[in-house]
Amino acid sequence: MFRRDRVSMIIVVVLTAIVVYFLTKELSGKGHQLSVALENLDWHWLLFGLFAMIISIFLEAAATRALLSKEDRRYTSVLSLLRVPLLNLLGTGVTPFATGGQPAQLYGLSKSGVETGRAMSVILMKFLVYQIVVVVFFIIGYVSAEHFIYQQVNPTFATFIPFAIAIHAVVIIGIILVMFWPSLTLRLVDLVAIVVKKMMRRERFERLIANVKQKIDNFHTESRRVISSWQSLVGATFFTSLQLMTFYMIPYFVIRAFGYHSVNPWLIVTMNIMIVMVISLFPIPGGVGGAELSFQLLFSPFVKNPATLILVILLWRFITYYFGIFAGIIAYIIPAHHDRRSDNA
């Protein structure tokens, strides 16, 4: 890992320790409540939650494959595709505002043999599809549960919702401009080149700029191919929608594990949609602290036992966050399966 990644990991570990300390401290004096929660624990539902997380990873890999060209699809192995969402989980989990997700995916896809410019276009289009689907789900969830949110949920959380929508809107517009406004991208490269030129020899600088502009050309060519292929866009949207729905269901499985049989699945999914939107506001890697607080504010109406709620938070974060980081580290360590063969092989 790069040095900044190590620093982010240290921050995540320290913040996690602090969050776990305060959460477990809330369990002090609640021995009876804790014993009642553990007596009702059904491990089968927790396994369903973990299985849902794994399925969401496979669905994200399928969304990536849907956006690849036929040639890249033919020569990119399943294991290489699975590394992409795992590296995404690692990148988003250890960087502020989840900014490391796209570079990590680009690294994984390019290591599998996909040309960097084409890989960048695929990753950005996948991110654009993801952002749009997240916003659509949010609108649906918000409209269907607005009364519950403002009547049952702590009003502090509701104040963050407009800011979360604004951030996602800015991200969507930014991606569209970069992908489909070539002159803007080249202008940005020329601005950066003014600074870089002073640090390099002329021959090396010219080779670097020529190489960058060639990759940008490949990037925009691939962007036009993807946007003109409705099959790719429909496939990516379909798999991303399934991925998010599977991911959004995980808190339901965790809550059911503690014997809450009558909880409304759709309300649980809706509350998780709100959390995913709001976590993007926290500059802390992985939203550590903010995610746990948001979960506590949103899910307290469903889980009345305070000790049970703490356990639900800890297990939910392990499945949806720490499991992804551990799996991403393994994917980072394991070398990519480079399988570029000629058509006659």
CSV table of C-alpha atoms in Angstrom, one decimal:
chain,number,residue,atom,x,y,z
A,1,MET,CA,0.0,0.0,0.0
A,2,PHE,CA,1.0,3.6,-0.4
A,3,ARG,CA,2.1,5.6,2.6
A,4,ARG,CA,-1.1,7.6,2.7
A,5,ASP,CA,-3.1,4.3,2.6
A,6,ARG,CA,-1.2,3.1,5.7
A,7,VAL,CA,-2.0,6.4,7.4
A,8,SER,CA,-5.7,6.0,6.6
A,9,MET,CA,-5.6,2.5,7.9
A,10,ILE,CA,-4.1,3.7,11.2
A,11,ILE,CA,-6.8,6.4,11.4
A,12,VAL,CA,-9.5,3.7,10.8
A,13,VAL,CA,-8.1,1.4,13.4
A,14,VAL,CA,-7.8,4.2,16.0
A,15,LEU,CA,-11.3,5.6,15.3
A,16,THR,CA,-12.7,2.0,15.3
A,17,ALA,CA,-11.2,1.4,18.7
A,18,ILE,CA,-12.7,4.6,20.0
A,19,VAL,CA,-16.2,3.8,18.6
A,20,VAL,CA,-16.1,0.3,19.9
A,21,TYR,CA,-15.0,1.6,23.3
A,22,PHE,CA,-17.9,4.0,23.6
A,23,LEU,CA,-20.4,1.5,22.2
A,24,THR,CA,-19.3,-1.3,24.6
A,25,LYS,CA,-19.2,1.3,27.4
A,26,GLU,CA,-22.9,1.8,26.9
A,27,LEU,CA,-23.4,-1.9,27.7
A,28,SER,CA,-22.1,-1.4,31.2
A,29,GLY,CA,-25.0,-1.9,33.7
A,30,LYS,CA,-27.1,-3.6,31.0
A,31,GLY,CA,-26.1,-7.2,31.9
A,32,HIS,CA,-29.7,-8.4,32.0
A,33,GLN,CA,-30.5,-6.8,28.7
A,34,LEU,CA,-27.4,-8.2,27.1
A,35,SER,CA,-28.2,-11.7,28.3
A,36,VAL,CA,-31.7,-11.4,26.9
A,37,ALA,CA,-30.4,-10.3,23.5
A,38,LEU,CA,-27.9,-13.2,23.3
A,39,GLU,CA,-30.6,-15.7,24.3
A,40,ASN,CA,-32.6,-14.6,21.3
A,41,LEU,CA,-29.7,-14.6,18.9
A,42,ASP,CA,-30.2,-16.8,15.8
A,43,TRP,CA,-26.9,-17.2,13.9
A,44,HIS,CA,-28.7,-18.3,10.8
A,45,TRP,CA,-29.9,-14.8,10.1
A,46,LEU,CA,-26.4,-13.4,10.6
A,47,LEU,CA,-25.2,-15.9,8.0
A,48,PHE,CA,-27.9,-14.6,5.7
A,49,GLY,CA,-26.5,-11.1,6.2
A,50,LEU,CA,-23.0,-12.2,5.4
A,51,PHE,CA,-24.2,-14.1,2.4
A,52,ALA,CA,-26.0,-11.0,1.2
A,53,MET,CA,-22.7,-9.0,1.5
A,54,ILE,CA,-20.9,-11.6,-0.6
A,55,ILE,CA,-23.7,-11.7,-3.2
A,56,SER,CA,-23.5,-7.9,-3.5
A,57,ILE,CA,-19.8,-8.2,-4.3
A,58,PHE,CA,-20.5,-10.7,-7.1
A,59,LEU,CA,-23.3,-8.4,-8.5
A,60,GLU,CA,-20.9,-5.4,-8.5
A,61,ALA,CA,-18.4,-7.6,-10.5
A,62,ALA,CA,-21.2,-8.4,-12.9
A,63,ALA,CA,-22.0,-4.7,-13.3
A,64,THR,CA,-18.3,-4.1,-14.2
A,65,ARG,CA,-18.3,-6.9,-16.7
A,66,ALA,CA,-21.5,-5.5,-18.4
A,67,LEU,CA,-19.6,-2.3,-19.2
A,68,LEU,CA,-16.5,-3.9,-20.7
A,69,SER,CA,-16.2,-4.2,-24.4
A,70,LYS,CA,-16.7,-7.6,-26.0
A,71,GLU,CA,-12.9,-8.1,-26.4
A,72,ASP,CA,-12.1,-7.1,-22.8
A,73,ARG,CA,-15.0,-9.2,-21.5
A,74,ARG,CA,-13.6,-12.2,-23.4
A,75,TYR,CA,-10.1,-12.0,-22.0
A,76,THR,CA,-10.8,-10.8,-18.4
A,77,SER,CA,-11.2,-13.7,-16.0
A,78,VAL,CA,-13.8,-14.0,-13.3
A,79,LEU,CA,-11.2,-13.7,-10.5
A,80,SER,CA,-9.9,-10.5,-12.0
A,81,LEU,CA,-13.4,-9.1,-12.1
A,82,LEU,CA,-14.0,-10.0,-8.5
A,83,ARG,CA,-10.8,-8.2,-7.5
A,84,VAL,CA,-12.4,-4.9,-8.7
A,85,PRO,CA,-15.3,-4.7,-6.1
A,86,LEU,CA,-13.0,-6.0,-3.4
A,87,LEU,CA,-10.4,-3.3,-4.1
A,88,ASN,CA,-13.3,-0.8,-4.2
A,89,LEU,CA,-14.3,-1.8,-0.7
A,90,LEU,CA,-10.7,-1.4,0.5
A,91,GLY,CA,-10.3,1.9,-1.3
A,92,THR,CA,-13.6,3.5,-0.1
A,93,GLY,CA,-13.1,2.1,3.4
A,94,VAL,CA,-9.7,3.7,4.1
A,95,THR,CA,-10.0,7.1,2.4
A,96,PRO,CA,-11.9,10.3,3.3
A,97,PHE,CA,-15.1,10.8,1.4
A,98,ALA,CA,-14.5,7.3,-0.1
A,99,THR,CA,-12.2,8.9,-2.7
A,100,GLY,CA,-10.0,5.9,-3.1
A,101,GLY,CA,-12.6,3.6,-4.5
A,102,GLN,CA,-12.2,4.6,-8.2
A,103,PRO,CA,-8.4,4.6,-8.2
A,104,ALA,CA,-8.4,1.2,-6.5
A,105,GLN,CA,-10.8,-0.2,-9.1
A,106,LEU,CA,-8.7,1.3,-11.9
A,107,TYR,CA,-5.7,-0.4,-10.5
A,108,GLY,CA,-7.4,-3.7,-10.3
A,109,LEU,CA,-8.9,-3.5,-13.8
A,110,SER,CA,-5.7,-2.3,-15.5
A,111,LYS,CA,-3.7,-5.1,-13.8
A,112,SER,CA,-6.1,-7.6,-15.3
A,113,GLY,CA,-5.0,-6.4,-18.8
A,114,VAL,CA,-7.6,-3.8,-19.7
A,115,GLU,CA,-5.9,-0.7,-21.2
A,116,THR,CA,-5.8,2.2,-18.7
A,117,GLY,CA,-7.9,4.7,-20.7
A,118,ARG,CA,-10.6,2.1,-21.4
A,119,ALA,CA,-10.5,0.9,-17.8
A,120,MET,CA,-10.9,4.5,-16.5
A,121,SER,CA,-14.0,5.0,-18.7
A,122,VAL,CA,-15.6,1.8,-17.5
A,123,ILE,CA,-14.9,2.6,-13.8
A,124,LEU,CA,-16.3,6.2,-14.2
A,125,MET,CA,-19.4,5.0,-16.1
A,126,LYS,CA,-19.9,2.3,-13.4
A,127,PHE,CA,-19.6,5.0,-10.7
A,128,LEU,CA,-22.1,7.2,-12.6
A,129,VAL,CA,-24.6,4.4,-12.8
A,130,TYR,CA,-24.1,3.7,-9.1
A,131,GLN,CA,-24.6,7.3,-8.1
A,132,ILE,CA,-27.8,7.6,-10.2
A,133,VAL,CA,-29.3,4.4,-8.9
A,134,VAL,CA,-28.4,5.4,-5.3
A,135,VAL,CA,-30.3,8.7,-5.8
A,136,VAL,CA,-33.3,7.0,-7.4
A,137,PHE,CA,-33.5,4.6,-4.5
A,138,PHE,CA,-33.2,7.5,-2.1
A,139,ILE,CA,-36.1,9.4,-3.7
A,140,ILE,CA,-38.3,6.3,-3.7
A,141,GLY,CA,-37.4,5.5,-0.1
A,142,TYR,CA,-37.8,9.1,1.1
A,143,VAL,CA,-41.2,9.6,-0.5
A,144,SER,CA,-42.5,6.3,0.8
A,145,ALA,CA,-41.2,6.8,4.4
A,146,GLU,CA,-41.1,10.6,4.8
A,147,HIS,CA,-43.8,10.5,7.6
A,148,PHE,CA,-41.9,7.8,9.5
A,149,ILE,CA,-38.6,9.7,9.2
A,150,TYR,CA,-39.9,12.9,10.7
A,151,GLN,CA,-42.2,11.4,13.2
A,152,GLN,CA,-40.1,8.5,14.6
A,153,VAL,CA,-36.4,9.3,13.8
A,154,ASN,CA,-34.3,11.9,15.6
A,155,PRO,CA,-34.7,15.2,13.7
A,156,THR,CA,-30.9,15.8,13.9
A,157,PHE,CA,-30.4,13.1,11.2
A,158,ALA,CA,-33.0,14.7,8.8
A,159,THR,CA,-31.0,17.9,8.6
A,160,PHE,CA,-28.2,16.1,6.8
A,161,ILE,CA,-30.4,14.8,4.0
A,162,PRO,CA,-30.4,17.9,1.7
A,163,PHE,CA,-26.6,18.2,1.9
A,164,ALA,CA,-26.2,14.5,1.0
A,165,ILE,CA,-28.5,15.0,-2.1
A,166,ALA,CA,-26.4,18.0,-3.1
A,167,ILE,CA,-23.1,16.2,-2.9
A,168,HIS,CA,-24.4,13.3,-5.0
A,169,ALA,CA,-25.8,15.7,-7.6
A,170,VAL,CA,-22.4,17.5,-7.9
A,171,VAL,CA,-20.6,14.2,-8.3
A,172,ILE,CA,-23.0,13.1,-11.1
A,173,ILE,CA,-22.6,16.4,-13.0
A,174,GLY,CA,-18.8,16.3,-12.6
A,175,ILE,CA,-18.5,12.8,-14.0
A,176,ILE,CA,-20.7,13.6,-17.0
A,177,LEU,CA,-18.5,16.7,-17.7
A,178,VAL,CA,-15.3,14.7,-17.6
A,179,MET,CA,-16.5,11.8,-19.6
A,180,PHE,CA,-18.3,13.7,-22.4
A,181,TRP,CA,-16.5,17.0,-22.7
A,182,PRO,CA,-13.0,16.1,-24.2
A,183,SER,CA,-11.8,19.7,-24.5
A,184,LEU,CA,-12.4,20.2,-20.8
A,185,THR,CA,-10.3,17.2,-19.9
A,186,LEU,CA,-7.4,18.2,-22.3
A,187,ARG,CA,-7.6,21.8,-20.9
A,188,LEU,CA,-7.1,20.4,-17.3
A,189,VAL,CA,-4.1,18.3,-18.6
A,190,ASP,CA,-2.6,21.4,-20.1
A,191,LEU,CA,-2.9,23.3,-16.8
A,192,VAL,CA,-1.3,20.5,-14.9
A,193,ALA,CA,1.4,20.2,-17.6
A,194,ILE,CA,2.6,23.8,-16.8
A,195,VAL,CA,3.6,22.7,-13.3
A,196,VAL,CA,5.0,19.2,-14.3
A,197,LYS,CA,7.1,20.7,-17.1
A,198,LYS,CA,9.3,22.4,-14.6
A,199,MET,CA,10.1,19.2,-12.8
A,200,MET,CA,11.1,16.9,-15.8
A,201,ARG,CA,13.5,16.8,-18.7
A,202,ARG,CA,12.0,18.0,-22.0
A,203,GLU,CA,12.1,14.6,-23.8
A,204,ARG,CA,10.6,12.8,-20.8
A,205,PHE,CA,7.9,15.4,-20.4
A,206,GLU,CA,6.9,15.3,-24.1
A,207,ARG,CA,6.7,11.4,-23.9
A,208,LEU,CA,4.6,11.7,-20.8
A,209,ILE,CA,2.1,14.2,-22.2
A,210,ALA,CA,1.8,12.3,-25.4
A,211,ASN,CA,1.1,9.1,-23.5
A,212,VAL,CA,-1.5,10.8,-21.2
A,213,LYS,CA,-3.3,12.4,-24.2
A,214,GLN,CA,-3.4,9.0,-25.9
A,215,LYS,CA,-5.0,7.5,-22.9
A,216,ILE,CA,-7.4,10.4,-22.7
A,217,ASP,CA,-8.3,9.8,-26.3
A,218,ASN,CA,-8.9,6.1,-25.5
A,219,PHE,CA,-10.9,7.1,-22.5
A,220,HIS,CA,-13.3,9.3,-24.5
A,221,THR,CA,-13.6,6.7,-27.3
A,222,GLU,CA,-14.6,4.1,-24.7
A,223,SER,CA,-17.0,6.5,-23.1
A,224,ARG,CA,-18.8,7.1,-26.4
A,225,ARG,CA,-18.9,3.3,-26.9
A,226,VAL,CA,-20.4,2.6,-23.5
A,227,ILE,CA,-23.0,5.4,-23.8
A,228,SER,CA,-24.1,4.2,-27.2
A,229,SER,CA,-24.4,0.6,-26.0
A,230,TRP,CA,-27.8,0.4,-24.4
A,231,GLN,CA,-27.2,-3.3,-23.6
A,232,SER,CA,-24.2,-2.4,-21.5
A,233,LEU,CA,-26.0,0.4,-19.7
A,234,VAL,CA,-29.1,-1.6,-19.0
A,235,GLY,CA,-27.0,-4.5,-17.8
A,236,ALA,CA,-24.9,-2.3,-15.5
A,237,THR,CA,-28.1,-0.6,-14.1
A,238,PHE,CA,-29.8,-3.9,-13.5
A,239,PHE,CA,-26.8,-5.5,-11.7
A,240,THR,CA,-26.2,-2.3,-9.7
A,241,SER,CA,-29.8,-2.2,-8.6
A,242,LEU,CA,-29.7,-5.8,-7.4
A,243,GLN,CA,-26.4,-5.1,-5.7
A,244,LEU,CA,-27.8,-2.2,-3.7
A,245,MET,CA,-31.0,-3.9,-2.8
A,246,THR,CA,-29.0,-6.9,-1.5
A,247,PHE,CA,-26.7,-4.6,0.4
A,248,TYR,CA,-29.7,-2.6,1.8
A,249,MET,CA,-31.2,-5.8,3.2
A,250,ILE,CA,-28.3,-6.6,5.5
A,251,PRO,CA,-29.6,-4.7,8.6
A,252,TYR,CA,-32.9,-6.5,8.3
A,253,PHE,CA,-31.1,-9.9,8.6
A,254,VAL,CA,-29.0,-8.6,11.5
A,255,ILE,CA,-32.1,-7.3,13.4
A,256,ARG,CA,-34.0,-10.5,12.7
A,257,ALA,CA,-31.1,-12.4,14.2
A,258,PHE,CA,-32.1,-11.0,17.6
A,259,GLY,CA,-35.7,-12.1,17.4
A,260,TYR,CA,-37.4,-9.0,16.0
A,261,HIS,CA,-39.8,-11.0,13.7
A,262,SER,CA,-42.3,-8.2,13.1
A,263,VAL,CA,-40.0,-5.5,11.7
A,264,ASN,CA,-41.0,-4.0,8.4
A,265,PRO,CA,-38.4,-5.0,5.8
A,266,TRP,CA,-39.1,-2.0,3.5
A,267,LEU,CA,-38.7,0.4,6.4
A,268,ILE,CA,-35.4,-1.2,7.3
A,269,VAL,CA,-34.2,-1.0,3.7
A,270,THR,CA,-35.4,2.7,3.6
A,271,MET,CA,-33.4,3.6,6.7
A,272,ASN,CA,-30.3,1.9,5.3
A,273,ILE,CA,-30.7,3.9,2.1
A,274,MET,CA,-30.7,7.1,4.2
A,275,ILE,CA,-27.5,6.0,6.0
A,276,VAL,CA,-25.7,5.3,2.7
A,277,MET,CA,-26.6,8.8,1.4
A,278,VAL,CA,-25.6,10.6,4.6
A,279,ILE,CA,-22.3,8.7,5.2
A,280,SER,CA,-21.0,10.5,2.1
A,281,LEU,CA,-21.0,13.7,4.2
A,282,PHE,CA,-18.4,12.5,6.7
A,283,PRO,CA,-14.8,13.1,5.7
A,284,ILE,CA,-13.6,10.4,8.0
A,285,PRO,CA,-12.4,7.1,6.3
A,286,GLY,CA,-15.3,4.7,6.1
A,287,GLY,CA,-17.5,7.2,7.9
A,288,VAL,CA,-16.3,5.6,11.1
A,289,GLY,CA,-18.3,7.1,14.0
A,290,GLY,CA,-20.8,8.9,11.7
A,291,ALA,CA,-22.2,5.6,10.4
A,292,GLU,CA,-22.6,4.1,13.8
A,293,LEU,CA,-24.3,7.3,15.1
A,294,SER,CA,-26.6,7.4,12.1
A,295,PHE,CA,-27.6,3.8,12.5
A,296,GLN,CA,-28.3,4.4,16.2
A,297,LEU,CA,-30.5,7.4,15.4
A,298,LEU,CA,-32.4,5.6,12.6
A,299,PHE,CA,-32.9,2.2,14.0
A,300,SER,CA,-33.7,2.9,17.6
A,301,PRO,CA,-37.5,2.9,16.8
A,302,PHE,CA,-37.1,-0.7,15.6
A,303,VAL,CA,-34.8,-2.1,18.3
A,304,LYS,CA,-36.1,-1.1,21.7
A,305,ASN,CA,-33.5,-3.0,23.8
A,306,PRO,CA,-30.5,-0.7,24.1
A,307,ALA,CA,-28.0,-3.6,24.5
A,308,THR,CA,-29.4,-5.3,21.5
A,309,LEU,CA,-29.1,-2.1,19.4
A,310,ILE,CA,-25.4,-1.9,20.3
A,311,LEU,CA,-24.8,-5.5,19.2
A,312,VAL,CA,-26.8,-4.9,16.0
A,313,ILE,CA,-24.6,-1.9,15.2
A,314,LEU,CA,-21.3,-3.8,15.8
A,315,LEU,CA,-22.4,-6.8,13.7
A,316,TRP,CA,-23.8,-4.6,10.9
A,317,ARG,CA,-20.5,-2.7,10.6
A,318,PHE,CA,-18.5,-5.9,10.7
A,319,ILE,CA,-20.4,-7.4,7.8
A,320,THR,CA,-20.8,-4.3,5.7
A,321,TYR,CA,-17.5,-2.5,6.4
A,322,TYR,CA,-14.7,-4.5,8.1
A,323,PHE,CA,-15.4,-7.7,6.2
A,324,GLY,CA,-14.9,-5.7,3.0
A,325,ILE,CA,-11.7,-4.2,4.2
A,326,PHE,CA,-10.2,-7.6,5.1
A,327,ALA,CA,-11.4,-9.1,1.8
A,328,GLY,CA,-9.9,-6.1,-0.1
A,329,ILE,CA,-6.5,-6.5,1.6
A,330,ILE,CA,-6.4,-10.1,0.5
A,331,ALA,CA,-7.4,-9.1,-3.0
A,332,TYR,CA,-4.7,-6.5,-3.0
A,333,ILE,CA,-2.0,-9.0,-1.9
A,334,ILE,CA,-3.1,-11.7,-4.4
A,335,PRO,CA,-1.6,-10.9,-7.8
A,336,ALA,CA,-4.0,-10.3,-10.7
A,337,HIS,CA,-4.7,-13.1,-13.1
A,338,HIS,CA,-3.5,-11.6,-16.4
A,339,ASP,CA,-5.1,-13.6,-19.2
A,340,ARG,CA,-4.5,-11.8,-22.4
A,341,ARG,CA,-4.2,-14.4,-25.1
A,342,SER,CA,-4.3,-13.9,-28.9
A,343,ASP,CA,-7.4,-15.1,-30.7
A,344,ASN,CA,-5.4,-18.0,-32.2
A,345,ALA,CA,-4.2,-19.3,-28.9
